[in-house]
Amino acid sequence: MEIIGKQFIGGKRVAASIGTFHSIDAKSGEALSGDFYPATEEEVRAAARAAAKAYPDYRQLPLDTRADLLATIADEIDGLDDEFVRSVMRETGLPEPRIRSERARTTGQLHLFAAVVRRGDFLGCRIDTALPERQPLPRPDLRQYRIGVGPVAVFGASNFPLAFSVAGGDTASALAAGCPVVIKAHPGHPITSELVAQAVVAAVEKCAVPAGVFGLVFGDKVGATLVQAPEIKAVGFTGSLVGGRALFNLAAARPEPIPVFAEMSSINPVILLPGALAKRGAEIARELADSVNLGGGQFCTNPGLVIGFKGADFDNFRHRFAVEMGNREPAVMLNRGTLESYLAGLQRMQQTAGVEELAGGPQAQNRAQSCVFSAPAALFKDPCKPLEEEVFGPSTVLVELESVAQLLELAPTLNGQLTASLLAADSDLDGCLELIRALETRVGRLILNGYPTGVEVGDAMIHGGPYPATSDSRGTSVGTLAIDRFLRPVCYQDYPEQLLPDALKNANPLGLRRLVNGQWREGGITF
C-alpha cells in the first residue's frame, strides 16, 4: 500500500498544510520514509462535519449491514501483508509475535462486535403496553430502545498500535452502536495508522455505507479542535492522566458538554498473601518479573505496586524478585517520548524520601532497564501519593505491611485502579472476604492467583475502574459492554405501529429478545 500521509475525510484524502512530519524508527531513532501532513483546524472540523452528515443514514442501516461492515474491516486488516507487520515493528519497536497476536485481537474484537450487532440485545428494548382501563389513571403505551449518541472522536493509543488505535475497541464499539468515528492518529505510529485506515476505507466502500462514517486526521495538536467540534458527541481515549484530564475538561466546558471515556492511570496492585509466598515464593518472583517486563512494561495493566507482609518469606521474595528483575534485558520503548517519561518517573522515585532502589542501574541508550524499588508504608499517607503515581515502563514498587488488618485500613484510601490481584494459598482464602469487598470498591477487575497483564476480550471483561483509572467508572474499553458508552435511551409514547422503529414494533420483525410488561419475550406482541 502507498503511504499518502493526508487526512481521511468523507472518502477523500485531504491536506492543506504545507508542513510535514515523519515517523521514527523506535529502535534507531531514524526517520522513516513517507511524508505526513498535520491536519489544519478546518480539516478537523470538516472530518467532524462529514461524520455528522453520515450519522442519520448510517444509524438507520439494517443491523446486518452494520455487522457486515465490522466483519469486513476485520477481513481487510487480516489481509494486510508481511510488509505491514514489518512497518508496525519499525514504528513501535514491538516484536513480530506481539504484532501478529495484537492484530488477531483487533480483528477478533471486530468480529465480536459484529456478533453483538446481529444479536440486537444491545438495543435494550423495553415495552410497557397501554392499560387504558387502569385506575385512577390509564397507562400510556411506552416503548424504549437505545440509539447511537452520534459521531465519536477516538484517540489512538501509543502502547497498542492496533487494538486501541484506528480500528481498535473504541472504534469497533462506536461503529457497532451506530456512531461514525473520527480518529486522531497517534503521532508515534502514523504509518501503521495510515495502513489500517486504508483497510477501513476499503471495507466502507465494499459495504457501500456512507463515506463519512470513518475519518482520520494526523497531527500532534489537533485533539482540542476535535473534542470541541460541535458535531462530536462522545470521546474515547487511552493515554496519560494529564492528556485524558485535559480532554475531559475541554469536553465539559463546551456549550454542549459531552462524555469523555478516558482510560488514564493505574498501578494495578498485586497483594502477596503469606501462604502463597511460603508455598511458592520463588515461582511468584519469576512470574511477577515476567508480568512487569511484558511488552517493556508498557501495558495499562502493568503491576506497579506489590504489597507483602512482614516476615522471612517476604524478605526472601524481595531478594529473589530483585535478582529476577536485574537479570532482564533492557527493553526498546515505543518511542523516545515514552522512554523519557519512564526515565523521569524513575528519577522521581529515586528522589522520594525513604525509597530504596533494589535493582536497576544505568539506563542504556534507547533502552529501558527494569527497576525495583522498596518503599515504606508510611508513604501511603503522603497527600501527594508518590506510591500511586504511575511509572509507565518495566518498574514496580515493593511495600511491606504489618498485617492484613493494616491493608484493610489502607484499601479504601487507594486511588481507583483497573485491577487488583491477590496471590493466595488455600489457607489464605478464609480470611480474604473483607479484603475482597474493600478492593471491589476501588478496582474494575479482581484477579485471583494471576497477573494483571493480559486482558481477555469477551462479554464479561471489564477494563475500567474508578478515577484516575478512568474518567467514568461505569464503562469499559474492552469487552462487549464497551458499546454501552456510545448509546442513549429513547422512549416512544403512544406511537402507532407504522411509525415505530422496527425494534419496537408489535410484530418484532428483527426477532429481538425484549422486556415486555416485565417479562422477557422473543416473539411478537399479541392483544
Short mmCIF file of C-alpha atoms in Angstrom, two decimals:
data_model
loop_
_atom_site.label_atom_id
_atom_site.label_comp_id
_atom_site.label_asym_id
_atom_site.label_seq_id
_atom_site.Cartn_x
_atom_site.Cartn_y
_atom_site.Cartn_z
CA MET A 1 0.00 0.00 0.00
CA GLU A 2 1.15 3.53 -0.79
CA ILE A 3 1.75 5.97 2.07
CA ILE A 4 0.00 9.24 1.23
CA GLY A 5 0.03 10.91 4.65
CA LYS A 6 -3.10 13.03 4.12
CA GLN A 7 -6.27 13.19 6.18
CA PHE A 8 -9.16 10.77 5.54
CA ILE A 9 -12.26 12.99 5.26
CA GLY A 10 -15.57 11.96 3.71
CA GLY A 11 -13.97 9.32 1.50
CA LYS A 12 -11.26 11.68 0.19
CA ARG A 13 -7.59 12.32 1.02
CA VAL A 14 -7.06 15.94 2.02
CA ALA A 15 -4.04 18.03 3.04
CA ALA A 16 -3.97 21.82 3.19
CA SER A 17 -0.87 22.03 5.39
CA ILE A 18 2.45 22.84 3.73
CA GLY A 19 4.46 21.39 6.62
CA THR A 20 5.20 17.69 7.04
CA PHE A 21 6.48 15.28 9.67
CA HIS A 22 7.94 11.77 9.57
CA SER A 23 7.58 8.57 11.52
CA ILE A 24 10.56 7.49 13.61
CA ASP A 25 12.16 4.06 13.90
CA ALA A 26 11.68 3.10 17.56
CA LYS A 27 15.00 1.25 17.81
CA SER A 28 17.35 3.53 15.88
CA GLY A 29 15.63 6.88 16.23
CA GLU A 30 15.99 7.43 12.47
CA ALA A 31 13.25 8.97 10.34
CA LEU A 32 11.25 6.53 8.21
CA SER A 33 10.25 7.29 4.64
CA GLY A 34 6.89 8.91 3.97
CA ASP A 35 5.59 12.46 4.47
CA PHE A 36 2.66 13.12 6.79
CA TYR A 37 0.64 16.34 6.83
CA PRO A 38 -0.67 17.65 10.17
CA ALA A 39 -4.34 18.46 9.90
CA THR A 40 -5.42 22.08 9.96
CA GLU A 41 -8.23 23.18 12.28
CA GLU A 42 -10.55 23.43 9.28
CA GLU A 43 -9.71 19.87 8.20
CA VAL A 44 -10.51 18.57 11.68
CA ARG A 45 -13.83 20.38 11.61
CA ALA A 46 -14.52 19.06 8.11
CA ALA A 47 -13.96 15.49 9.31
CA ALA A 48 -16.44 16.08 12.15
CA ARG A 49 -18.98 17.55 9.70
CA ALA A 50 -18.57 14.57 7.36
CA ALA A 51 -19.23 12.22 10.29
CA ALA A 52 -22.34 14.18 11.27
CA LYS A 53 -23.61 14.05 7.69
CA ALA A 54 -23.15 10.25 7.63
CA TYR A 55 -24.77 9.66 11.03
CA PRO A 56 -28.52 9.79 10.10
CA ASP A 57 -28.17 7.29 7.27
CA TYR A 58 -25.62 5.04 8.99
CA ARG A 59 -27.62 4.57 12.17
CA GLN A 60 -30.72 3.61 10.17
CA LEU A 61 -28.96 0.90 8.14
CA PRO A 62 -30.11 -2.69 8.79
CA LEU A 63 -28.23 -4.31 11.65
CA ASP A 64 -26.86 -6.94 9.29
CA THR A 65 -25.27 -4.21 7.16
CA ARG A 66 -23.66 -2.65 10.21
CA ALA A 67 -22.36 -6.05 11.29
CA ASP A 68 -21.08 -6.75 7.77
CA LEU A 69 -19.05 -3.53 7.92
CA LEU A 70 -17.33 -4.61 11.14
CA ALA A 71 -16.59 -8.07 9.80
CA THR A 72 -15.30 -6.67 6.51
CA ILE A 73 -12.97 -4.27 8.32
CA ALA A 74 -11.59 -7.29 10.17
CA ASP A 75 -11.08 -9.19 6.94
CA GLU A 76 -9.29 -6.24 5.32
CA ILE A 77 -6.92 -5.91 8.29
CA ASP A 78 -6.26 -9.66 8.32
CA GLY A 79 -5.39 -9.35 4.65
CA LEU A 80 -2.58 -6.84 5.19
CA ASP A 81 0.70 -8.45 4.18
CA ASP A 82 4.03 -9.08 5.92
CA GLU A 83 5.30 -5.62 4.96
CA PHE A 84 2.53 -4.19 7.13
CA VAL A 85 3.77 -6.23 10.10
CA ARG A 86 7.34 -5.04 9.49
CA SER A 87 6.15 -1.42 9.33
CA VAL A 88 4.42 -1.72 12.71
CA MET A 89 7.55 -3.32 14.17
CA ARG A 90 9.75 -0.46 12.95
CA GLU A 91 7.45 2.24 14.31
CA THR A 92 6.81 0.69 17.71
CA GLY A 93 9.83 -1.49 18.49
CA LEU A 94 7.43 -4.33 19.30
CA PRO A 95 8.41 -7.86 18.22
CA GLU A 96 6.68 -9.75 15.41
CA PRO A 97 4.80 -12.26 17.63
CA ARG A 98 3.29 -9.36 19.62
CA ILE A 99 2.20 -7.55 16.45
CA ARG A 100 0.60 -10.66 14.97
CA SER A 101 -1.19 -11.51 18.21
CA GLU A 102 -2.40 -7.94 18.60
CA ARG A 103 -3.73 -7.95 15.04
CA ALA A 104 -5.63 -11.15 15.87
CA ARG A 105 -7.06 -9.48 18.97
CA THR A 106 -8.04 -6.41 16.92
CA THR A 107 -9.87 -8.37 14.24
CA GLY A 108 -11.31 -10.72 16.84
CA GLN A 109 -12.98 -7.87 18.69
CA LEU A 110 -14.36 -6.50 15.41
CA HIS A 111 -15.97 -9.89 14.75
CA LEU A 112 -17.17 -9.96 18.36
CA PHE A 113 -18.98 -6.65 17.95
CA ALA A 114 -20.39 -7.81 14.62
CA ALA A 115 -21.99 -10.68 16.55
CA VAL A 116 -23.31 -8.23 19.17
CA VAL A 117 -24.96 -6.17 16.44
CA ARG A 118 -26.54 -9.22 14.80
CA ARG A 119 -27.84 -10.37 18.19
CA GLY A 120 -29.50 -7.00 18.73
CA ASP A 121 -29.79 -7.16 22.51
CA PHE A 122 -27.63 -4.04 22.83
CA LEU A 123 -30.72 -2.08 21.74
CA GLY A 124 -32.16 -2.78 25.21
CA CYS A 125 -35.81 -2.93 24.06
CA ARG A 126 -38.38 -2.46 26.83
CA ILE A 127 -42.12 -2.27 26.22
CA ASP A 128 -44.96 -1.42 28.61
CA THR A 129 -48.19 -1.79 26.65
CA ALA A 130 -51.10 0.54 27.32
CA LEU A 131 -53.53 -0.11 30.18
CA PRO A 132 -56.49 2.11 29.22
CA GLU A 133 -58.71 0.75 31.98
CA ARG A 134 -56.22 1.28 34.80
CA GLN A 135 -57.46 3.37 37.72
CA PRO A 136 -57.09 6.05 38.85
CA LEU A 137 -55.21 6.89 35.61
CA PRO A 138 -54.67 4.86 32.44
CA ARG A 139 -51.14 3.86 31.47
CA PRO A 140 -49.91 5.03 28.06
CA ASP A 141 -48.10 2.71 25.65
CA LEU A 142 -44.36 3.15 26.39
CA ARG A 143 -41.54 1.68 24.29
CA GLN A 144 -37.83 2.22 24.87
CA TYR A 145 -34.73 1.35 22.91
CA ARG A 146 -31.21 2.72 22.54
CA ILE A 147 -29.58 4.61 19.68
CA GLY A 148 -26.02 5.70 18.99
CA VAL A 149 -25.17 9.08 20.51
CA GLY A 150 -23.69 10.45 17.26
CA PRO A 151 -20.16 10.95 15.90
CA VAL A 152 -17.40 9.77 18.26
CA ALA A 153 -13.83 11.08 18.45
CA VAL A 154 -11.31 8.29 19.06
CA PHE A 155 -7.73 8.94 20.13
CA GLY A 156 -5.23 6.28 19.05
CA ALA A 157 -3.10 4.90 21.88
CA SER A 158 0.68 4.51 21.75
CA ASN A 159 1.03 1.20 23.59
CA PHE A 160 -1.48 -0.76 21.48
CA PRO A 161 -0.94 0.45 17.90
CA LEU A 162 -3.68 -1.89 16.61
CA ALA A 163 -6.02 -2.98 19.42
CA PHE A 164 -6.50 0.52 20.92
CA SER A 165 -5.95 2.57 17.82
CA VAL A 166 -7.50 3.24 14.40
CA ALA A 167 -9.68 0.11 14.29
CA GLY A 168 -9.40 -0.82 17.96
CA GLY A 169 -12.00 -1.36 20.63
CA ASP A 170 -13.29 2.21 20.79
CA THR A 171 -13.79 2.33 17.02
CA ALA A 172 -15.38 -1.13 16.91
CA SER A 173 -17.82 -0.41 19.73
CA ALA A 174 -18.75 3.03 18.36
CA LEU A 175 -19.42 1.70 14.86
CA ALA A 176 -21.41 -1.16 16.38
CA ALA A 177 -23.53 1.37 18.28
CA GLY A 178 -24.34 3.19 15.03
CA CYS A 179 -21.88 6.05 15.52
CA PRO A 180 -19.48 7.34 12.84
CA VAL A 181 -15.93 7.84 14.09
CA VAL A 182 -13.20 10.43 13.61
CA ILE A 183 -9.80 9.11 14.64
CA LYS A 184 -6.87 11.18 15.83
CA ALA A 185 -3.91 9.06 14.72
CA HIS A 186 -1.23 8.66 17.37
CA PRO A 187 1.84 10.67 16.28
CA GLY A 188 4.11 7.78 17.28
CA HIS A 189 2.86 5.42 14.57
CA PRO A 190 1.42 7.32 11.61
CA ILE A 191 2.44 4.65 9.07
CA THR A 192 0.55 1.98 10.99
CA SER A 193 -2.43 4.32 11.28
CA GLU A 194 -2.39 5.08 7.56
CA LEU A 195 -2.29 1.42 6.55
CA VAL A 196 -5.08 0.39 8.92
CA ALA A 197 -7.16 3.39 7.84
CA GLN A 198 -6.79 2.33 4.19
CA ALA A 199 -8.12 -1.10 5.17
CA VAL A 200 -11.10 0.50 6.93
CA VAL A 201 -11.88 2.69 3.92
CA ALA A 202 -11.74 -0.36 1.65
CA ALA A 203 -14.34 -2.02 3.89
CA VAL A 204 -16.53 1.11 3.91
CA GLU A 205 -16.50 1.13 0.10
CA LYS A 206 -17.22 -2.61 -0.19
CA CYS A 207 -20.18 -2.36 2.18
CA ALA A 208 -21.49 0.81 0.48
CA VAL A 209 -22.03 2.66 3.76
CA PRO A 210 -21.75 6.48 3.88
CA ALA A 211 -18.12 7.53 3.36
CA GLY A 212 -18.17 9.93 6.33
CA VAL A 213 -18.69 7.05 8.74
CA PHE A 214 -14.89 6.91 9.07
CA GLY A 215 -12.43 9.78 9.21
CA LEU A 216 -8.83 10.11 10.36
CA VAL A 217 -6.65 13.13 10.97
CA PHE A 218 -2.91 13.36 11.60
CA GLY A 219 -1.05 15.77 13.86
CA ASP A 220 0.05 16.23 17.44
CA LYS A 221 -2.03 19.33 18.19
CA VAL A 222 -5.44 18.59 16.72
CA GLY A 223 -7.06 16.95 19.76
CA ALA A 224 -8.59 20.07 21.28
CA THR A 225 -10.17 21.12 17.98
CA LEU A 226 -11.63 17.65 17.52
CA VAL A 227 -13.15 17.46 21.02
CA GLN A 228 -14.59 20.97 20.69
CA ALA A 229 -16.19 20.31 17.28
CA PRO A 230 -19.95 20.63 17.92
CA GLU A 231 -20.72 17.58 15.77
CA ILE A 232 -18.73 15.26 18.10
CA LYS A 233 -20.96 13.69 20.76
CA ALA A 234 -18.51 11.49 22.74
CA VAL A 235 -14.80 10.79 23.07
CA GLY A 236 -12.81 7.58 23.53
CA PHE A 237 -9.24 7.99 24.83
CA THR A 238 -6.44 5.77 26.15
CA GLY A 239 -3.33 7.51 27.41
CA SER A 240 -1.88 9.58 30.22
CA LEU A 241 -3.74 11.11 33.14
CA VAL A 242 -2.63 14.58 32.05
CA GLY A 243 -3.90 14.06 28.50
CA GLY A 244 -7.16 12.41 29.49
CA ARG A 245 -7.97 15.01 32.12
CA ALA A 246 -7.27 17.82 29.64
CA LEU A 247 -9.74 16.31 27.15
CA PHE A 248 -12.30 15.78 29.91
CA ASN A 249 -12.06 19.44 30.94
CA LEU A 250 -12.39 20.63 27.34
CA ALA A 251 -15.44 18.45 26.77
CA ALA A 252 -17.10 19.63 29.99
CA ALA A 253 -16.51 23.28 29.07
CA ARG A 254 -18.25 23.01 25.67
CA PRO A 255 -21.58 24.82 25.19
CA GLU A 256 -22.95 21.27 24.87
CA PRO A 257 -20.85 19.13 27.25
CA ILE A 258 -20.14 15.60 26.07
CA PRO A 259 -18.86 12.46 27.82
CA VAL A 260 -15.18 11.52 27.66
CA PHE A 261 -14.44 7.84 28.24
CA ALA A 262 -10.76 8.07 29.13
CA GLU A 263 -8.54 5.29 30.42
CA MET A 264 -5.67 7.11 32.09
CA SER A 265 -3.61 5.88 35.03
CA SER A 266 -3.39 2.67 37.04
CA ILE A 267 -0.72 0.91 39.10
CA ASN A 268 -2.68 -2.35 39.47
CA PRO A 269 -1.63 -3.51 42.96
CA VAL A 270 -0.57 -7.12 43.45
CA ILE A 271 -1.09 -8.41 47.00
CA LEU A 272 1.08 -11.31 48.15
CA LEU A 273 -0.61 -13.20 50.96
CA PRO A 274 1.61 -15.13 53.41
CA GLY A 275 0.51 -18.65 52.48
CA ALA A 276 1.25 -18.10 48.81
CA LEU A 277 4.76 -16.78 49.47
CA ALA A 278 5.55 -19.63 51.85
CA LYS A 279 4.44 -22.20 49.29
CA ARG A 280 5.79 -20.77 46.02
CA GLY A 281 7.75 -17.57 46.63
CA ALA A 282 10.46 -18.28 44.03
CA GLU A 283 7.86 -19.10 41.39
CA ILE A 284 5.94 -15.90 42.12
CA ALA A 285 9.14 -13.84 41.89
CA ARG A 286 9.79 -15.17 38.40
CA GLU A 287 6.20 -14.85 37.18
CA LEU A 288 5.78 -11.35 38.57
CA ALA A 289 9.02 -10.23 36.90
CA ASP A 290 7.63 -11.61 33.63
CA SER A 291 4.46 -9.58 34.10
CA VAL A 292 6.27 -6.33 34.98
CA ASN A 293 8.54 -6.66 31.92
CA LEU A 294 5.93 -7.85 29.42
CA GLY A 295 5.96 -5.53 26.42
CA GLY A 296 8.61 -3.36 28.06
CA GLY A 297 6.19 -2.63 30.91
CA GLN A 298 4.09 -0.58 28.52
CA PHE A 299 0.70 -2.00 29.48
CA CYS A 300 -2.04 -0.08 31.27
CA THR A 301 -2.36 -3.17 33.49
CA ASN A 302 1.33 -3.29 34.39
CA PRO A 303 1.75 -4.21 38.10
CA GLY A 304 3.33 -1.05 39.50
CA LEU A 305 2.75 -1.82 43.20
CA VAL A 306 3.45 -5.05 45.08
CA ILE A 307 2.23 -5.38 48.68
CA GLY A 308 3.53 -8.06 51.04
CA PHE A 309 3.57 -8.71 54.77
CA LYS A 310 6.42 -8.58 57.23
CA GLY A 311 8.31 -11.84 57.71
CA ALA A 312 11.10 -14.07 56.43
CA ASP A 313 9.09 -15.25 53.41
CA PHE A 314 8.61 -11.71 52.16
CA ASP A 315 12.30 -10.95 52.80
CA ASN A 316 13.28 -13.95 50.67
CA PHE A 317 10.84 -12.98 47.96
CA ARG A 318 12.17 -9.42 47.85
CA HIS A 319 15.70 -10.70 47.26
CA ARG A 320 14.65 -13.20 44.58
CA PHE A 321 12.47 -10.69 42.81
CA ALA A 322 15.24 -8.07 42.71
CA VAL A 323 17.58 -10.65 41.16
CA GLU A 324 14.97 -11.64 38.58
CA MET A 325 14.35 -8.02 37.62
CA GLY A 326 18.05 -7.20 37.49
CA ASN A 327 18.66 -10.03 35.03
CA ARG A 328 16.12 -8.81 32.47
CA GLU A 329 17.34 -7.34 29.19
CA PRO A 330 16.69 -3.61 28.65
CA ALA A 331 13.56 -3.01 26.57
CA VAL A 332 13.03 -0.95 23.43
CA MET A 333 10.31 1.57 24.24
CA LEU A 334 7.55 2.61 21.88
CA ASN A 335 9.16 5.95 21.15
CA ARG A 336 11.61 8.49 22.52
CA GLY A 337 8.87 10.33 24.42
CA THR A 338 7.84 7.15 26.25
CA LEU A 339 11.46 6.45 27.22
CA GLU A 340 11.96 9.98 28.50
CA SER A 341 8.75 9.75 30.52
CA TYR A 342 9.93 6.45 32.02
CA LEU A 343 13.30 7.93 32.99
CA ALA A 344 11.57 10.90 34.59
CA GLY A 345 9.37 8.53 36.59
CA LEU A 346 12.39 6.60 37.83
CA GLN A 347 14.10 9.80 38.84
CA ARG A 348 11.01 10.88 40.74
CA MET A 349 11.01 7.61 42.69
CA GLN A 350 14.76 7.81 43.36
CA GLN A 351 14.32 11.27 44.85
CA THR A 352 11.41 10.28 47.11
CA ALA A 353 12.46 10.14 50.75
CA GLY A 354 12.54 6.61 52.18
CA VAL A 355 12.55 4.86 48.78
CA GLU A 356 15.37 2.39 48.10
CA GLU A 357 16.34 1.11 44.65
CA LEU A 358 16.78 -2.68 44.84
CA ALA A 359 17.58 -3.33 41.19
CA GLY A 360 18.06 -1.13 38.17
CA GLY A 361 21.26 0.67 37.33
CA PRO A 362 22.15 2.99 34.45
CA GLN A 363 19.70 3.14 31.57
CA ALA A 364 21.13 2.14 28.17
CA GLN A 365 20.68 4.44 25.19
CA ASN A 366 17.24 3.98 23.60
CA ARG A 367 16.50 1.17 26.08
CA ALA A 368 14.65 0.94 29.38
CA GLN A 369 16.27 -1.01 32.22
CA SER A 370 13.99 -2.86 34.65
CA CYS A 371 13.83 -1.29 38.11
CA VAL A 372 12.56 -2.37 41.53
CA PHE A 373 12.05 0.00 44.43
CA SER A 374 11.29 -0.66 48.09
CA ALA A 375 9.22 1.96 49.90
CA PRO A 376 7.90 2.40 53.45
CA ALA A 377 4.17 2.02 54.04
CA ALA A 378 4.12 5.47 55.63
CA LEU A 379 4.24 6.96 52.11
CA PHE A 380 0.66 5.84 51.57
CA LYS A 381 -0.31 8.68 53.91
CA ASP A 382 1.58 11.26 51.88
CA PRO A 383 -1.07 13.54 50.31
CA CYS A 384 0.95 13.57 47.05
CA LYS A 385 0.52 9.77 46.83
CA PRO A 386 4.02 9.08 45.41
CA LEU A 387 3.48 5.29 45.55
CA GLU A 388 0.39 5.58 43.35
CA GLU A 389 1.83 7.75 40.59
CA GLU A 390 2.22 5.59 37.51
CA VAL A 391 5.71 4.97 36.13
CA PHE A 392 4.98 3.76 32.61
CA GLY A 393 7.60 1.11 31.95
CA PRO A 394 9.26 -2.00 33.42
CA SER A 395 9.37 -0.99 37.07
CA THR A 396 7.47 -1.63 40.26
CA VAL A 397 7.49 -0.74 43.96
CA LEU A 398 7.51 -3.21 46.88
CA VAL A 399 5.81 -2.20 50.12
CA GLU A 400 5.87 -4.22 53.34
CA LEU A 401 2.87 -4.06 55.70
CA GLU A 402 2.50 -5.36 59.22
CA SER A 403 -0.75 -7.28 58.67
CA VAL A 404 -3.85 -7.75 56.56
CA ALA A 405 -5.63 -5.51 59.09
CA GLN A 406 -3.31 -2.67 58.06
CA LEU A 407 -4.18 -3.32 54.41
CA LEU A 408 -7.89 -3.21 55.23
CA GLU A 409 -7.39 0.26 56.68
CA LEU A 410 -5.38 1.28 53.65
CA ALA A 411 -7.57 -0.15 50.84
CA PRO A 412 -10.38 2.45 50.95
CA THR A 413 -7.82 5.25 50.54
CA LEU A 414 -6.21 3.85 47.38
CA ASN A 415 -6.69 5.58 44.05
CA GLY A 416 -9.04 3.89 41.62
CA GLN A 417 -7.37 1.09 39.65
CA LEU A 418 -8.06 -1.05 36.62
CA THR A 419 -7.12 -4.21 38.52
CA ALA A 420 -6.08 -5.67 41.85
CA SER A 421 -4.52 -9.14 42.14
CA LEU A 422 -4.49 -11.49 45.12
CA LEU A 423 -1.87 -14.24 45.17
CA ALA A 424 -3.13 -16.65 47.80
CA ALA A 425 -2.85 -20.21 49.02
CA ASP A 426 -5.94 -22.12 50.09
CA SER A 427 -5.00 -21.35 53.68
CA ASP A 428 -5.22 -17.61 52.95
CA LEU A 429 -8.68 -17.61 51.41
CA ASP A 430 -10.86 -17.94 54.51
CA GLY A 431 -9.76 -14.54 55.75
CA CYS A 432 -9.98 -12.75 52.39
CA LEU A 433 -13.64 -11.84 52.07
CA GLU A 434 -13.44 -8.49 53.85
CA LEU A 435 -10.37 -7.55 51.83
CA ILE A 436 -12.06 -8.53 48.57
CA ARG A 437 -15.10 -6.41 49.41
CA ALA A 438 -12.85 -3.44 50.17
CA LEU A 439 -10.92 -3.83 46.90
CA GLU A 440 -14.15 -4.20 44.94
CA THR A 441 -14.92 -0.53 45.61
CA ARG A 442 -11.57 0.62 44.22
CA VAL A 443 -10.97 -1.51 41.08
CA GLY A 444 -12.65 -2.74 37.91
CA ARG A 445 -11.24 -6.29 37.80
CA LEU A 446 -10.32 -8.56 40.73
CA ILE A 447 -7.79 -11.28 39.89
CA LEU A 448 -7.03 -14.35 42.00
CA ASN A 449 -3.69 -16.15 41.54
CA GLY A 450 -2.98 -14.45 38.25
CA TYR A 451 -1.29 -11.34 36.95
CA PRO A 452 -2.98 -8.25 35.51
CA THR A 453 -1.14 -8.10 32.19
CA GLY A 454 -3.22 -9.80 29.52
CA VAL A 455 -6.85 -8.81 29.00
CA GLU A 456 -9.29 -11.34 27.57
CA VAL A 457 -11.78 -9.83 25.12
CA GLY A 458 -15.29 -11.14 25.79
CA ASP A 459 -18.71 -10.44 27.19
CA ALA A 460 -17.70 -10.47 30.86
CA MET A 461 -14.45 -8.49 30.73
CA ILE A 462 -14.19 -5.10 32.45
CA HIS A 463 -11.28 -2.85 31.55
CA GLY A 464 -12.13 0.21 33.59
CA GLY A 465 -12.25 1.40 37.17
CA PRO A 466 -12.72 4.40 39.46
CA TYR A 467 -10.84 7.64 38.79
CA PRO A 468 -7.99 8.09 37.89
CA ALA A 469 -8.01 4.67 36.20
CA THR A 470 -10.81 6.03 34.01
CA SER A 471 -12.88 9.19 33.79
CA ASP A 472 -16.12 7.20 34.08
CA SER A 473 -16.10 4.02 36.15
CA ARG A 474 -19.45 2.85 34.76
CA GLY A 475 -17.94 1.64 31.50
CA THR A 476 -15.23 -0.50 29.97
CA SER A 477 -12.98 -0.11 26.92
CA VAL A 478 -12.62 -3.90 26.45
CA GLY A 479 -15.44 -6.43 26.08
CA THR A 480 -18.91 -6.16 24.61
CA LEU A 481 -20.15 -3.87 27.39
CA ALA A 482 -17.98 -1.17 25.75
CA ILE A 483 -20.84 -0.49 23.33
CA ASP A 484 -22.90 0.99 26.18
CA ARG A 485 -20.66 4.06 26.29
CA PHE A 486 -21.93 5.24 22.92
CA LEU A 487 -25.66 4.58 23.31
CA ARG A 488 -28.51 6.58 24.82
CA PRO A 489 -32.14 5.58 25.51
CA VAL A 490 -35.15 6.95 23.62
CA CYS A 491 -38.77 6.34 24.63
CA TYR A 492 -41.81 6.36 22.29
CA GLN A 493 -45.16 7.11 23.94
CA ASP A 494 -48.46 6.15 22.26
CA TYR A 495 -46.99 5.86 18.75
CA PRO A 496 -48.79 3.74 16.12
CA GLU A 497 -47.09 0.64 14.75
CA GLN A 498 -46.22 2.18 11.38
CA LEU A 499 -44.22 5.00 12.98
CA LEU A 500 -42.26 2.89 15.46
CA PRO A 501 -38.70 1.70 14.77
CA ASP A 502 -38.61 -1.98 13.79
CA ALA A 503 -37.06 -2.90 17.14
CA LEU A 504 -40.21 -1.73 18.98
CA LYS A 505 -42.96 -2.93 16.67
CA ASN A 506 -45.53 -5.44 17.90
CA ALA A 507 -44.58 -7.90 15.16
CA ASN A 508 -40.93 -7.85 16.29
CA PRO A 509 -39.58 -8.15 12.70
CA LEU A 510 -35.98 -8.21 13.97
CA GLY A 511 -36.68 -11.20 16.21
CA LEU A 512 -35.25 -9.45 19.27
CA ARG A 513 -35.45 -10.50 22.89
CA ARG A 514 -37.44 -7.73 24.57
CA LEU A 515 -38.74 -6.93 28.04
CA VAL A 516 -42.50 -6.78 27.55
CA ASN A 517 -44.68 -5.88 30.55
CA GLY A 518 -41.95 -7.07 32.89
CA GLN A 519 -41.28 -10.41 31.16
CA TRP A 520 -38.59 -11.30 28.63
CA ARG A 521 -40.08 -12.34 25.30
CA GLU A 522 -38.60 -13.17 21.91
CA GLY A 523 -41.75 -13.20 19.77
CA GLY A 524 -44.21 -10.55 18.78
CA ILE A 525 -46.87 -8.92 20.95
CA THR A 526 -50.48 -10.11 20.69
CA PHE A 527 -53.51 -8.44 22.21
#
